[in-house]
Amino acid sequence: MKIAIAGTGYVGLVTGVCLAEVGNENVICVDVDEAKVESLKRGISPIYELGLEELMVKNYDLGRIDYTTDYVSAYCDADIIFIAVGTPERSDGSANLDYIKEVALQVAESVRKDVLVVIKSTVPIGTNDAIEEYMQKHLKNKGLKLEVASNPEFLAQGTAVKDTLDASRIVIGVESEWARNILNEIYSPFEQPIVVTNRHSAEMIKYASNDFLALKISFMNDIANLCEIVGANVDDVAYGMSFDDRIGSKFLKAGIGYGGSCFPKDTKALHWLSEHNGYELKTVKAAIEVNENQKLKLAKKALKIVESFKGKKVAVLGLTFKPGTDDMREAPSIVNIQYLLERGADVWAFDMVGIENAKKIFGNEINYSTSIDEVILGAEVCLIMTEWKDVVEYEIDKYMKLMKKPLVLDGRNCYSLDEMKNAGIEYYSIGR
Ligand SMILES: NC(=O)c1ccc[n+]([C@@H]2O[C@H](COP(=O)([O-])OP(=O)(O)OC[C@H]3O[C@@H](n4cnc5c(N)ncnc54)[C@H](O)[C@@H]3O)[C@@H](O)[C@H]2O)c1
């Protein structure tokens, strides 16, 4: 089976590489970005994902996977085409489907044999129907069989390869036995549970899953804020809750809010879709509001303490929206750094792998380092934005030794209150 994949981002590239890894011998990944394709051909991953580059190189050397910008040659004789391009947020909160439509048109004009088109991107309910109709209308070789199936992706950045090779479930939304059989064949080597629904339900499973997780985070952040007022410790509260199987132990950690390329846009897109259909999704609306308020909580608190940031060295530990990824999209660090810069701070930022992407946002407005020592040296305030291992395992006495004033505001609850107190550090965290 010839498999083509449109888009070599976090989802497309990982999907392509993993499909090759399970034995498919004809996987072709398409991207419009020439530099990305060049880099992929040289065995260099344009994104940071644990274990990805090794599998890329292995399967490229085996001749199972290739990369191209020439979409016509990739799509014309493909049996199955996965669409994994971005669906970013529009200014009104709705999902921007321009990239999906662009690929749909390219596919419709290129295919020369029957093909199943599978939408992996996160798209609003009804999009698969609309894209199928759009492609049928623009199909150059009329008479060919072309059907669209939904196959939302659930991988998490940082563990994308593992999540794909060992997924909790594969969701496929189909309208025919033909589509179902092709997807069953593609996914059988993964030996994972396959959930088959219609296209609308598959599209909704993706949004409902992401929005539920976002809601869980916002709920704990809301509880954390109340814990601070009434004198409870949210970490202890979360631990106590986690024993209940109905609640589960994951996504109970309070912090400075969710970011990344999915939760912020997927909550807004479902909320928009709901309003558009005359229904108010109150829980999701609340999750969005709590998250917005949470992001700047610590920077605002720091300002109250130091009164002014002007000319002061402020250390920011962690740039990416979470550890394990180089993705800066919607990272809480962005609004915090903007807040600091607007108030005249001299910002020094530490990150393990996010510096190159952060430079695209802040250029030389801030200083970057992969050394925590360098970043906190002489700083008057330290804000912790991402719980990178290096931050969590950092020798806390060094805040005392290296900072001008040991004031640490921790947005990820990396340290124990007692340890920080005993070390003589003025320390604020979330919900404790
Ligand atoms: N990133 C995640 O963790 C994740 C997880 C699950 C689902 N999703 C969803 O998957 C989709 C893709 O997300 P991503 O993070 O992988 O996006 P991304 O921005 O990392 O990658 C998209 C890629 O598509 C390419 N592209 C754009 N137009 C193209 C075209 N016409 N032909 C070929 N390539 C084209 C871009 O150059 C880019 O490389 C989104 O809908 C997202 O919501 C993402």
Tab-separated table of N, CA and C in Angstrom, residues 17-18 20-23 40 43 51-65 67 165:
chain	number	residue	atom	x	y	z
A	17	VAL	N	6.724	8.183	10.207
A	17	VAL	CA	7.863	7.380	10.686
A	17	VAL	C	7.359	6.104	11.367
A	18	CYS	N	6.302	6.225	12.150
A	18	CYS	CA	5.801	5.039	12.858
A	18	CYS	C	5.132	4.053	11.888
A	20	ALA	N	6.147	3.552	8.904
A	20	ALA	CA	7.286	2.861	8.293
A	20	ALA	C	7.873	1.859	9.288
A	21	GLU	N	7.959	2.276	10.525
A	21	GLU	CA	8.556	1.428	11.570
A	21	GLU	C	7.805	0.101	11.725
A	22	VAL	N	6.470	0.123	11.548
A	22	VAL	CA	5.729	-1.146	11.701
A	22	VAL	C	5.733	-1.972	10.410
A	23	GLY	N	6.500	-1.527	9.416
A	23	GLY	CA	6.716	-2.399	8.256
A	23	GLY	C	6.197	-1.894	6.917
A	40	LEU	N	14.928	16.734	6.595
A	40	LEU	CA	14.434	15.367	6.826
A	40	LEU	C	15.219	14.361	5.993
A	43	GLY	N	18.298	13.343	7.471
A	43	GLY	CA	18.182	12.595	8.729
A	43	GLY	C	18.110	13.486	9.954
A	51	GLY	N	13.444	10.017	20.550
A	51	GLY	CA	13.472	8.768	19.767
A	51	GLY	C	13.084	8.916	18.307
A	52	LEU	N	12.668	10.112	17.897
A	52	LEU	CA	12.159	10.269	16.532
A	52	LEU	C	13.268	10.169	15.483
A	53	GLU	N	14.366	10.883	15.741
A	53	GLU	CA	15.419	10.944	14.732
A	53	GLU	C	16.000	9.555	14.430
A	54	GLU	N	16.154	8.755	15.467
A	54	GLU	CA	16.705	7.405	15.268
A	54	GLU	C	15.810	6.602	14.317
A	55	LEU	N	14.492	6.672	14.562
A	55	LEU	CA	13.566	5.905	13.716
A	55	LEU	C	13.495	6.484	12.304
A	56	MET	N	13.625	7.815	12.210
A	56	MET	CA	13.645	8.462	10.886
A	56	MET	C	14.788	7.915	10.054
A	57	VAL	N	15.973	7.944	10.644
A	57	VAL	CA	17.189	7.517	9.938
A	57	VAL	C	17.105	6.035	9.576
A	58	LYS	N	16.688	5.237	10.557
A	58	LYS	CA	16.612	3.779	10.328
A	58	LYS	C	15.689	3.461	9.140
A	59	ASN	N	14.496	4.047	9.149
A	59	ASN	CA	13.510	3.706	8.109
A	59	ASN	C	13.826	4.348	6.760
A	60	TYR	N	14.521	5.480	6.785
A	60	TYR	CA	14.974	6.109	5.532
A	60	TYR	C	16.041	5.219	4.891
A	61	ASP	N	16.982	4.756	5.736
A	61	ASP	CA	18.047	3.878	5.230
A	61	ASP	C	17.480	2.560	4.696
A	62	LEU	N	16.381	2.099	5.285
A	62	LEU	CA	15.745	0.858	4.812
A	62	LEU	C	14.934	1.093	3.540
A	63	GLY	N	14.829	2.362	3.152
A	63	GLY	CA	14.083	2.703	1.932
A	63	GLY	C	12.571	2.662	2.100
A	64	ARG	N	12.101	2.707	3.355
A	64	ARG	CA	10.654	2.612	3.584
A	64	ARG	C	9.967	3.977	3.559
A	65	ILE	N	10.721	5.029	3.841
A	65	ILE	CA	10.105	6.350	3.951
A	65	ILE	C	10.926	7.370	3.166
A	67	TYR	N	10.777	11.818	1.701
A	67	TYR	CA	10.192	13.134	1.935
A	67	TYR	C	10.241	13.935	0.648
A	165	LEU	N	3.313	4.449	18.880
A	165	LEU	CA	3.589	3.008	18.801
A	165	LEU	C	2.828	2.231	19.864
